[in-house]
Tab-separated table of C-alpha atoms and ligand atoms in Angstrom:
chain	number	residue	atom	x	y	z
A	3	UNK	CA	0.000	0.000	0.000
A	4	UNK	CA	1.488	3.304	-0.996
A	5	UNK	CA	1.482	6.058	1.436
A	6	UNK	CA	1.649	9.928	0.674
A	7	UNK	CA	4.304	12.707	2.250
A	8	UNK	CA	1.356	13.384	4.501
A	9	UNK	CA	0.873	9.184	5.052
A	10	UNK	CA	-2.084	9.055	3.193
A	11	UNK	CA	-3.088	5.828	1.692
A	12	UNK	CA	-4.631	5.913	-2.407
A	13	UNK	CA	-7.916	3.936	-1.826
A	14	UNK	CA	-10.172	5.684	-4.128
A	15	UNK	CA	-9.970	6.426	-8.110
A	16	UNK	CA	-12.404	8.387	-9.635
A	17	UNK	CA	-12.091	7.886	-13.914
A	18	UNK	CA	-13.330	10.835	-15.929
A	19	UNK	CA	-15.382	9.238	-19.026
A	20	UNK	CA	-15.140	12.478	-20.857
A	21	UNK	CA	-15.469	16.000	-20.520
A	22	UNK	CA	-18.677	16.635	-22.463
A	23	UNK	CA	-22.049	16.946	-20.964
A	24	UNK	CA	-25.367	17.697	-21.783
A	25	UNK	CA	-26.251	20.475	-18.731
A	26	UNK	CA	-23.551	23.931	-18.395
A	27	UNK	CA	-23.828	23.967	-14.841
A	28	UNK	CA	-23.089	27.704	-13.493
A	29	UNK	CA	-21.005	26.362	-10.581
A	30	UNK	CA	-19.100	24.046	-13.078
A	31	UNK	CA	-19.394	24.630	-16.994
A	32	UNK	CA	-20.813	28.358	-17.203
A	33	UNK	CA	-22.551	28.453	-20.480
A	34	UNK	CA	-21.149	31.449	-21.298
A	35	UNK	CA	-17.388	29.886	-21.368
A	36	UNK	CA	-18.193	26.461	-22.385
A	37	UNK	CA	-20.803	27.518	-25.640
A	38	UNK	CA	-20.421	26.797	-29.084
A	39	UNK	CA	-16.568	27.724	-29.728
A	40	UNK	CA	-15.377	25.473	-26.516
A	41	UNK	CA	-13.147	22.935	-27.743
A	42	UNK	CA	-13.820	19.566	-26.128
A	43	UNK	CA	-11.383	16.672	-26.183
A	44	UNK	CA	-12.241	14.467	-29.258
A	45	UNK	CA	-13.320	11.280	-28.942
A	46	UNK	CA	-9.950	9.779	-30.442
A	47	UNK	CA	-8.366	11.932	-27.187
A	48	UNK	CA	-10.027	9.314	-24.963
A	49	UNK	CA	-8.207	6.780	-23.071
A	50	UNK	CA	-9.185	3.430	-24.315
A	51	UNK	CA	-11.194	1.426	-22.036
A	52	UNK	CA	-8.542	-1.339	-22.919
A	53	UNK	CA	-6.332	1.782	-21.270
A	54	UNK	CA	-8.349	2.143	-18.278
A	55	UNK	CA	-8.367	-1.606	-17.524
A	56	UNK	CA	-4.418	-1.372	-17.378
A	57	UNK	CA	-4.445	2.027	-15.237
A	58	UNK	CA	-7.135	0.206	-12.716
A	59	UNK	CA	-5.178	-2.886	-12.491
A	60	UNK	CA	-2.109	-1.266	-11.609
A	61	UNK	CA	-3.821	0.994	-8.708
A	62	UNK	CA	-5.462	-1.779	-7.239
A	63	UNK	CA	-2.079	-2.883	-6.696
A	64	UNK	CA	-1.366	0.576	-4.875
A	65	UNK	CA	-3.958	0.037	-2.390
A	66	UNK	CA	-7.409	1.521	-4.506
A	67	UNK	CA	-10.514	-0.318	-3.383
A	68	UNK	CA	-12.603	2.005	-4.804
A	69	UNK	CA	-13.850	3.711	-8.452
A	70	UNK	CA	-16.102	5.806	-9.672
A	71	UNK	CA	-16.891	7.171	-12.888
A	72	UNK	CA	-17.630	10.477	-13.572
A	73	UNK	CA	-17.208	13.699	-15.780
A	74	UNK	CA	-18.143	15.615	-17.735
A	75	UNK	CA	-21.440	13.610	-18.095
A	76	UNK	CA	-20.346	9.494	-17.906
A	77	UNK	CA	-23.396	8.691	-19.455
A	78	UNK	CA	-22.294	10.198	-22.648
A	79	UNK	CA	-19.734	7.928	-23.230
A	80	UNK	CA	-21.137	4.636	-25.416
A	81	UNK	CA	-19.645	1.845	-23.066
A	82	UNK	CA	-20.000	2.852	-19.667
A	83	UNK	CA	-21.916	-0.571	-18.716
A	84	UNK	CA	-19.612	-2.745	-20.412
A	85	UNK	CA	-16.787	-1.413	-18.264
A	86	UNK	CA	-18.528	-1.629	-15.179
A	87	UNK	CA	-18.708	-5.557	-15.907
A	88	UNK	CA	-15.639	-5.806	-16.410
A	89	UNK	CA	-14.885	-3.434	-12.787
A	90	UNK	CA	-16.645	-5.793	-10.794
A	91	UNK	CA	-16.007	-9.118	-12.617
A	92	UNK	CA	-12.145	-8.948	-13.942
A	93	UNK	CA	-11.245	-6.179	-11.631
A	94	UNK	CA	-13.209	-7.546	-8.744
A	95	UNK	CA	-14.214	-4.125	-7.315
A	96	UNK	CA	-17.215	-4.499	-4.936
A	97	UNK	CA	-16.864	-0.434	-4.542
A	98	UNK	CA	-17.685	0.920	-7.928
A	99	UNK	CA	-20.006	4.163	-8.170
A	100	UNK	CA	-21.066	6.193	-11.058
A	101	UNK	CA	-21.577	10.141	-10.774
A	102	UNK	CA	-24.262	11.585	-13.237
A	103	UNK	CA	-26.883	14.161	-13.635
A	104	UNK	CA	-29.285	11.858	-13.949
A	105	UNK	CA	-30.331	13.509	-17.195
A	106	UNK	CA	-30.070	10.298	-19.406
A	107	UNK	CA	-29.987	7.941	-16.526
A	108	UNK	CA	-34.041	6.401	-17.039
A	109	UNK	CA	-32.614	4.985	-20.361
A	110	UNK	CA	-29.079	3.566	-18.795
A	111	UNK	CA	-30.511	2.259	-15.426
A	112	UNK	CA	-31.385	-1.488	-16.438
A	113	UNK	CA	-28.044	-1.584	-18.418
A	114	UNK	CA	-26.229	-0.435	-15.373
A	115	UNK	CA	-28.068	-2.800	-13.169
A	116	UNK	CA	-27.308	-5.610	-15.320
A	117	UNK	CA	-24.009	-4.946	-15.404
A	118	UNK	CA	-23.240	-5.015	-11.725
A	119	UNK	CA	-23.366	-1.430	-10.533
A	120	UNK	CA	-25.061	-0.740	-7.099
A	121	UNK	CA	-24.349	2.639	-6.316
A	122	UNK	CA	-25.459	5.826	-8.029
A	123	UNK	CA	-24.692	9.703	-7.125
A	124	UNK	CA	-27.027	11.904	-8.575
A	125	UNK	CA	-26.313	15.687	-8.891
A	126	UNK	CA	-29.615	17.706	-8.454
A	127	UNK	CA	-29.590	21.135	-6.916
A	128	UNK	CA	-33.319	21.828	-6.778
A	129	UNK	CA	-36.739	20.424	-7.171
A	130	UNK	CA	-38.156	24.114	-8.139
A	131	UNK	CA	-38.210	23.885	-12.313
A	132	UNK	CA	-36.789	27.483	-12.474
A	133	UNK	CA	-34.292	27.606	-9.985
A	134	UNK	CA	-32.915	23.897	-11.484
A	135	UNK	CA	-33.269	25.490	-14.705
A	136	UNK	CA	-31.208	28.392	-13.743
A	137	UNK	CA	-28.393	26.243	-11.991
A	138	UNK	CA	-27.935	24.078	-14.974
A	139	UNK	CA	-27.615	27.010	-17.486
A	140	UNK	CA	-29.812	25.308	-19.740
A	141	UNK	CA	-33.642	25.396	-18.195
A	142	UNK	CA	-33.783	21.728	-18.301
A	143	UNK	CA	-36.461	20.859	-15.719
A	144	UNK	CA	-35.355	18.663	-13.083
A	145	UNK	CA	-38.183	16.046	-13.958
A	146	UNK	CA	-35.861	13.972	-16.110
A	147	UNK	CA	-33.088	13.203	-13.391
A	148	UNK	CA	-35.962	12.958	-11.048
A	149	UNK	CA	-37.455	9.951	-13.145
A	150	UNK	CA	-34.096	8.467	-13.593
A	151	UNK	CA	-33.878	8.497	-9.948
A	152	UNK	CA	-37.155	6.644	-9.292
A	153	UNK	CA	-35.996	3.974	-12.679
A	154	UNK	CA	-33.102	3.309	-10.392
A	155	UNK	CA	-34.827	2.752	-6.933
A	156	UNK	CA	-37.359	0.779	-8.184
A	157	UNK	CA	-34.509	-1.247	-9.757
A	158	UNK	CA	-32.763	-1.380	-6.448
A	159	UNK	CA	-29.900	0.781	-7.125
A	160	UNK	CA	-28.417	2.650	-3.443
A	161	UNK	CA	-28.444	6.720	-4.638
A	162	UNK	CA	-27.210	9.647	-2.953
A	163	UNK	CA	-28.220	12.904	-4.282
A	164	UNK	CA	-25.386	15.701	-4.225
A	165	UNK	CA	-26.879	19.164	-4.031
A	166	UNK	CA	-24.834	22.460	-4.298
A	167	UNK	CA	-25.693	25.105	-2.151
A	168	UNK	CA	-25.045	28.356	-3.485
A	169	UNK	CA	-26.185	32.055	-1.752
A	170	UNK	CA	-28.981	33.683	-2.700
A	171	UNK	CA	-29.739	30.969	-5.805
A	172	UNK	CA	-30.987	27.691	-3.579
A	173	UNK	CA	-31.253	28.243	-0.348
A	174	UNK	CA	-35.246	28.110	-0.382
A	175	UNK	CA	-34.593	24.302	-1.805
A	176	UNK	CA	-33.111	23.059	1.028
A	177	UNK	CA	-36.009	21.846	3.561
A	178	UNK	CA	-37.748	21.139	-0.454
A	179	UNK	CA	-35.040	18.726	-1.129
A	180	UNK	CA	-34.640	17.210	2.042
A	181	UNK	CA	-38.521	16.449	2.786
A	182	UNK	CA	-38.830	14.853	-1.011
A	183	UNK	CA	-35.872	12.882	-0.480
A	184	UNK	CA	-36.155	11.978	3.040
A	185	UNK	CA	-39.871	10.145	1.884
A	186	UNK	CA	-37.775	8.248	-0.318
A	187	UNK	CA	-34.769	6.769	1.493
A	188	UNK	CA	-32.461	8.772	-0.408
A	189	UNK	CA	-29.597	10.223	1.275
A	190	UNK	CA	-29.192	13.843	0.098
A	191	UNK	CA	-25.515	15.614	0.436
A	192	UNK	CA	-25.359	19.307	0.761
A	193	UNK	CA	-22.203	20.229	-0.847
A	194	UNK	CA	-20.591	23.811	-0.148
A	195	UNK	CA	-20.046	25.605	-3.297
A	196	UNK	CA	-16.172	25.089	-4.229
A	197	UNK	CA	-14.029	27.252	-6.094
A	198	UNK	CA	-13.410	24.811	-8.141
A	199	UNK	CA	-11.800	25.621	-12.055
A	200	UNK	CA	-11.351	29.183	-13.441
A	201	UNK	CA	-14.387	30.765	-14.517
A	202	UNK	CA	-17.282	29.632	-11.964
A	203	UNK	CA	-17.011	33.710	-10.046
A	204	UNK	CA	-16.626	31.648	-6.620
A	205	UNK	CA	-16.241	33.870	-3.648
A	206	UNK	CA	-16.886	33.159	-0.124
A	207	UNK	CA	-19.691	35.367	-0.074
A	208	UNK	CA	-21.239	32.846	-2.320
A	209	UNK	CA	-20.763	30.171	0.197
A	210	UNK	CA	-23.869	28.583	2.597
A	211	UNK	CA	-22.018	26.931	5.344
A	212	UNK	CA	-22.304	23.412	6.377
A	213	UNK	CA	-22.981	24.993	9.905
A	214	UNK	CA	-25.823	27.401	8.091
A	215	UNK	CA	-27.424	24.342	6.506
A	216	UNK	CA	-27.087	21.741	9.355
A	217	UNK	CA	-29.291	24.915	11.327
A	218	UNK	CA	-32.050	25.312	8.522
A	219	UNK	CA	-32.110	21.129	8.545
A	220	UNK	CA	-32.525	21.107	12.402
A	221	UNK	CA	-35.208	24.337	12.448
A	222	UNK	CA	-37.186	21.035	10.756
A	223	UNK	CA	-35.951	17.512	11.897
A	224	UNK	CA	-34.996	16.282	14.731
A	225	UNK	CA	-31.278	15.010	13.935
A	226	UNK	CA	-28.117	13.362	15.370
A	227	UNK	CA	-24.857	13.299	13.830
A	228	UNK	CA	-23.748	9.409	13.616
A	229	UNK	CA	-20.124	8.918	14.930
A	230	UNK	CA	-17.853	8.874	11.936
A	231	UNK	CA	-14.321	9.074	14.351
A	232	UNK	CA	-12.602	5.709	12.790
A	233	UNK	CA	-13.912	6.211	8.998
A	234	UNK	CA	-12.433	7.877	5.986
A	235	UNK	CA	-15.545	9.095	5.065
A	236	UNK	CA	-15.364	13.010	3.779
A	237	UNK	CA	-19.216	13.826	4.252
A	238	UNK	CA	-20.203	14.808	7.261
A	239	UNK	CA	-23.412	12.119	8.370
A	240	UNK	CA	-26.324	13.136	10.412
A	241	UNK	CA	-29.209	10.662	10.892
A	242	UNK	CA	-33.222	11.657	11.162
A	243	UNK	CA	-34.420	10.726	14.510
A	244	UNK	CA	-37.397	9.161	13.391
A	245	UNK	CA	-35.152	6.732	11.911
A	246	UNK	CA	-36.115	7.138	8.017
A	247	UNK	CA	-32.931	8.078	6.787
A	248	UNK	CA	-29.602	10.284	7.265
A	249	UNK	CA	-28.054	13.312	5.178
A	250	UNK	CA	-24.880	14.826	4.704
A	251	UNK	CA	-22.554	17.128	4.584
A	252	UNK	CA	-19.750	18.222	2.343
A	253	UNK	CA	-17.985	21.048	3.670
A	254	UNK	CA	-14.683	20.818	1.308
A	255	UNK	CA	-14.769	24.930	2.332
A	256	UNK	CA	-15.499	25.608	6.361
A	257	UNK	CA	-14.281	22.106	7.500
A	258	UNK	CA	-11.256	20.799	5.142
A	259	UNK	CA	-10.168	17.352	5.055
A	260	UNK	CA	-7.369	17.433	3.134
A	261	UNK	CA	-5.658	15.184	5.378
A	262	UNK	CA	-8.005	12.448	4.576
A	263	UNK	CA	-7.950	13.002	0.763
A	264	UNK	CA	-6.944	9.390	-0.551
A	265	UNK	CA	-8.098	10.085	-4.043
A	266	UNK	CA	-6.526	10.279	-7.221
A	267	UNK	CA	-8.327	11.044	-10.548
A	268	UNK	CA	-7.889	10.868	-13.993
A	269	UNK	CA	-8.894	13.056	-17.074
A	270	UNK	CA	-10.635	11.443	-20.032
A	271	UNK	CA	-7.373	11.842	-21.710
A	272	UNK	CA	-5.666	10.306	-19.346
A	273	UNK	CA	-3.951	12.808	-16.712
A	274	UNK	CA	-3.425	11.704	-13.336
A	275	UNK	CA	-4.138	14.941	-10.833
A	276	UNK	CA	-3.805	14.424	-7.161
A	277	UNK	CA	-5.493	16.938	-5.720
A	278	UNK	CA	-9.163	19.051	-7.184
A	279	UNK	CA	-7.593	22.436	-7.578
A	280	UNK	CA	-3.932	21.388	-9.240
A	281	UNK	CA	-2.787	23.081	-12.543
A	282	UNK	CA	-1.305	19.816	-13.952
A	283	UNK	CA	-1.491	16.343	-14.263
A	284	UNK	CA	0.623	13.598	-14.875
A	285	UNK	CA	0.611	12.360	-18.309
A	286	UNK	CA	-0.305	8.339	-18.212
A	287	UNK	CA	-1.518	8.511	-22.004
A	288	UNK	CA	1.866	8.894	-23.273
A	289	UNK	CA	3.571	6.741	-20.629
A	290	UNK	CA	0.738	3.516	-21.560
A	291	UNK	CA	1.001	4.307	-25.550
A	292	UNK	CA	4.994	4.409	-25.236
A	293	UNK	CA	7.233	1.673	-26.327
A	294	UNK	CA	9.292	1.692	-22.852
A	295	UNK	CA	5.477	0.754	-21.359
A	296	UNK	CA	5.204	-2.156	-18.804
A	297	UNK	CA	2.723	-3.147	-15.943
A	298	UNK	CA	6.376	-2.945	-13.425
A	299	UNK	CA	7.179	0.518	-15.099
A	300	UNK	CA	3.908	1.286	-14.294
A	301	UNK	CA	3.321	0.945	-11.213
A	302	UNK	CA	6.935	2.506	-10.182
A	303	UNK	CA	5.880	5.587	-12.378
A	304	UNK	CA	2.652	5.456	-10.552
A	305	UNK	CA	3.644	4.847	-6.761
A	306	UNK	CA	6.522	7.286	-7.156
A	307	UNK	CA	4.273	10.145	-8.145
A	308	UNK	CA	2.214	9.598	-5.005
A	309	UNK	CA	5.086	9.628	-2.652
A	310	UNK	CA	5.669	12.693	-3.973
A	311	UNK	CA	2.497	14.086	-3.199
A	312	UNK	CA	2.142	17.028	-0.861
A	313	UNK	CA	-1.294	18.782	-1.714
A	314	UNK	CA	-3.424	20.780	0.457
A	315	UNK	CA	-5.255	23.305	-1.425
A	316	UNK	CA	-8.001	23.423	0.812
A	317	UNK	CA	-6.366	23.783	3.930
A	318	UNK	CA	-4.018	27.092	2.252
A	319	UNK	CA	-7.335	28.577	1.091
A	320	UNK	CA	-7.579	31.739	2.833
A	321	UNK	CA	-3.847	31.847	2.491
A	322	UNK	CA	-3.957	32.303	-1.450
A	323	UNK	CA	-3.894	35.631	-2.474
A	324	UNK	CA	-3.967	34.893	-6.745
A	325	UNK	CA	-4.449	31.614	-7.220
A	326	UNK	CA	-3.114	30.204	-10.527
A	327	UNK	CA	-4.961	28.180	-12.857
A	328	UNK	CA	-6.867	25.119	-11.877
A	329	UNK	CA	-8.009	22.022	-13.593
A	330	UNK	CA	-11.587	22.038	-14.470
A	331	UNK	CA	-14.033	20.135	-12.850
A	332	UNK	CA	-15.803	18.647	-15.802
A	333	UNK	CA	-12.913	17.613	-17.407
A	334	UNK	CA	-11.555	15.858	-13.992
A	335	UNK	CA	-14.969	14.913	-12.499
A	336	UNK	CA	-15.712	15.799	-8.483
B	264	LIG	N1	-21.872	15.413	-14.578
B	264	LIG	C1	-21.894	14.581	-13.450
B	264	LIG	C2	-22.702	15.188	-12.330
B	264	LIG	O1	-22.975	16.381	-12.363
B	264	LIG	O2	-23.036	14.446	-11.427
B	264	LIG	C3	-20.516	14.187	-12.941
B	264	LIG	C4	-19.441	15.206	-12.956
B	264	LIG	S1	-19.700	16.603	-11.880
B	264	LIG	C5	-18.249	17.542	-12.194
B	264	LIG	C6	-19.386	15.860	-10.296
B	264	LIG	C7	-19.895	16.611	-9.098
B	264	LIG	O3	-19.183	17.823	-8.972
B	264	LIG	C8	-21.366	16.974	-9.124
B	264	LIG	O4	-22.016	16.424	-8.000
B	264	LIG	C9	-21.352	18.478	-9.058
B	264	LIG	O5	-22.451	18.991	-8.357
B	264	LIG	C10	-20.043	18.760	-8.364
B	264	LIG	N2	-19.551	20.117	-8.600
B	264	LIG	C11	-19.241	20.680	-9.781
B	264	LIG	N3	-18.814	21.951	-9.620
B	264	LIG	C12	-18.866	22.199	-8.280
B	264	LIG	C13	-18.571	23.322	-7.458
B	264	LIG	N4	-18.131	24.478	-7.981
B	264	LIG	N5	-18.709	23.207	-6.124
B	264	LIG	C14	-19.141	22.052	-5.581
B	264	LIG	N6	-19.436	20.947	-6.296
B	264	LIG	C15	-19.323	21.012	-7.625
B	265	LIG	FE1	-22.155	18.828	-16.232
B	265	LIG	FE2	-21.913	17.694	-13.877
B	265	LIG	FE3	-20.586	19.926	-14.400
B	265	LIG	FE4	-23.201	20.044	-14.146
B	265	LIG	S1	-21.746	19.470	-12.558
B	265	LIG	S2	-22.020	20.968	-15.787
B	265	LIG	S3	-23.846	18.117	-14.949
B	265	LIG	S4	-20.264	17.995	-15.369
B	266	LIG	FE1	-7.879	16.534	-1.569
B	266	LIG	FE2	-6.952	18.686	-2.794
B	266	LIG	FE3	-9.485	18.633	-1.911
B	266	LIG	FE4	-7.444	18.772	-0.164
B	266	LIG	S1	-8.004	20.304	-1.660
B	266	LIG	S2	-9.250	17.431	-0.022
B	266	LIG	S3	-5.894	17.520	-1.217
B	266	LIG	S4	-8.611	17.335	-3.512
């Protein structure tokens, strides 16, 4: 098991399927910088899934127990089910989770289930058509991802909904969000609005608190937190009292936890970034696609560039006067 400067273990890989999607978040992919003239990777810039099989092969070996696919939008990229087989039956990962805006997910869900996956994260920010609409640049109504998430419970699938709370644009959806989800045994994550990328106009001001939104939940449920001392586990977990469900919290701004931050994540293309808010990442495309490439070469490439690892953003935060220019969030996934 490889260990960090900082100790930390690698235990969780998150693959980027591409960077394309089919919403322009505001918080993520403003529409007004990722429009018509954006160039997106092509499709021949994509890491073969014969690729990926080597990369997640080789981090198993490093310690990963753990992957999840993201974006961009994962469920644009033809083949997403077919890999998961092979995840949980070559592979043998019993921890694989998909991220997705749920947009397409109706159609995938039976695929998905048949093809092993248990877990889904679905990104929704509000039940409220206009303020969804608004939020995902594009006024798509939330009723698609909201049908994709009832496809997948009837079908059995355990979801978590990720919500991004953002001043002044969702606040009103909170209690909303909770009470719809709460009737449904889904666990709903408030996530604090990140400054992740270059062009999303974060400031703190724009920031609703994990402390702000635990108070709104508890003005209407009675809640506990449940004791997460001995986990990994970057969400903050607070169960309902009446014992229905729990919720989270995701407070990557007020409450770092950098020094629990056992991920590493790779591009569509095939970059390796350590840390959310890096600049560059480690090119594995070249490495794989060279003719010096071996699995040994690999994983010495691999487990040397983790030693190596020092990040922190999070924690230097409110030390960084300028910061420089960060990897984007759709092209690494969350
Ligand atoms: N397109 C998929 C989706 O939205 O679920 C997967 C990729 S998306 C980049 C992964 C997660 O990042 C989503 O849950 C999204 O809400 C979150 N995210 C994106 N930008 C963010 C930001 N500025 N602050 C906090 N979370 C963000
Ligand atoms: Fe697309 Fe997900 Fe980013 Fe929204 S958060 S723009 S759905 S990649
Ligand atoms: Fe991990 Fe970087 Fe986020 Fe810290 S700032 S938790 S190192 S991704």
């Amino acid at each position: 098991m490889v260990k960090d400067n900082r100790g930390r273990t690698l235990t969780d890989l998150r693959l980027s399927l591409t960077d394309r999607c089919n919403l322009r978040c505001t918080y993520c992919m403003p529409k007004e910088i990722f429009g018509s003239s954006h160039v997106f990777l092509k499709k021949s810039q994509w890491l073969e899934f014969s690729e990926l099989d080597e990369l997640v092969e080789a981090f198993i070996k490093l310690g990963v127990r753990k992957v999840r696919l993201t974006g961009g939008e994962p469920l644009l990229r033809p083949g997403v089910s077919s890999f998961i087989q092979r995840l949980k039956e070559i592979h043998k990962i019993d921890d694989v989770a998909l991220t997705t805006n749920g947009v397409r997910l109706n159609k995938h869900a039976k695929s998905l289930k048949n093809a092993g996956l248990e877990r889904i994260t679905i990104s929704l920010d509000a039940l409220d058509p206009k303020i969804a609409g608004k939020m995902n640049g594009l006024g798509v109504s939330p009723k698609s991802t909201l049908a994709g998430i009832e496809a997948a419970l009837d079908l059995g699938f355990i979801i978590k909904v990720n919500m991004v709370v953002e001043k002044g644009v969702n606040e009103s959806q909170i209690l909303p969000m909770a009470h719809y989800f709460k009737d449904r045994g889904v666990i709903l994550r408030f996530i604090e609005f990140m400054d992740v990328g270059n062009h999303n106009k974060w400031s703190i001001e724009r920031v609703v608190s994990g402390s702000e939104i635990l108070n709104k939940m508890r003005s209407e449920f009675d809640v506990e937190p449940i004791d997460l001392s001995s986990s990994q586990e970057v969400a903050k977990r607070y169960r309902y009292l009446d014992g229905s469900c729990e919720f989270g919290l995701i407070t990557s701004v007020t409450q770092t936890f950098c020094g629990n931050c056992t991920r590493a994540r790779i591009s569509a293309d095939g970059k390796l970034f350590t840390c959310l808010f890096s600049n560059n990442g480690l090119d594995l495309k070249t490495f794989l696609r060279s003719k010096e490439y071996n699995k040994s070469k690999l994983l010495n490439f691999l487990s040397k560039h983790w030693l190596q690892r020092d990040d922190r953003y999070s924690e230097l935060r409110s030390e960084i006067v300028k910061p420089g220019k960060k990897v984007e969030m759709s092209y690494i996934g969350g």
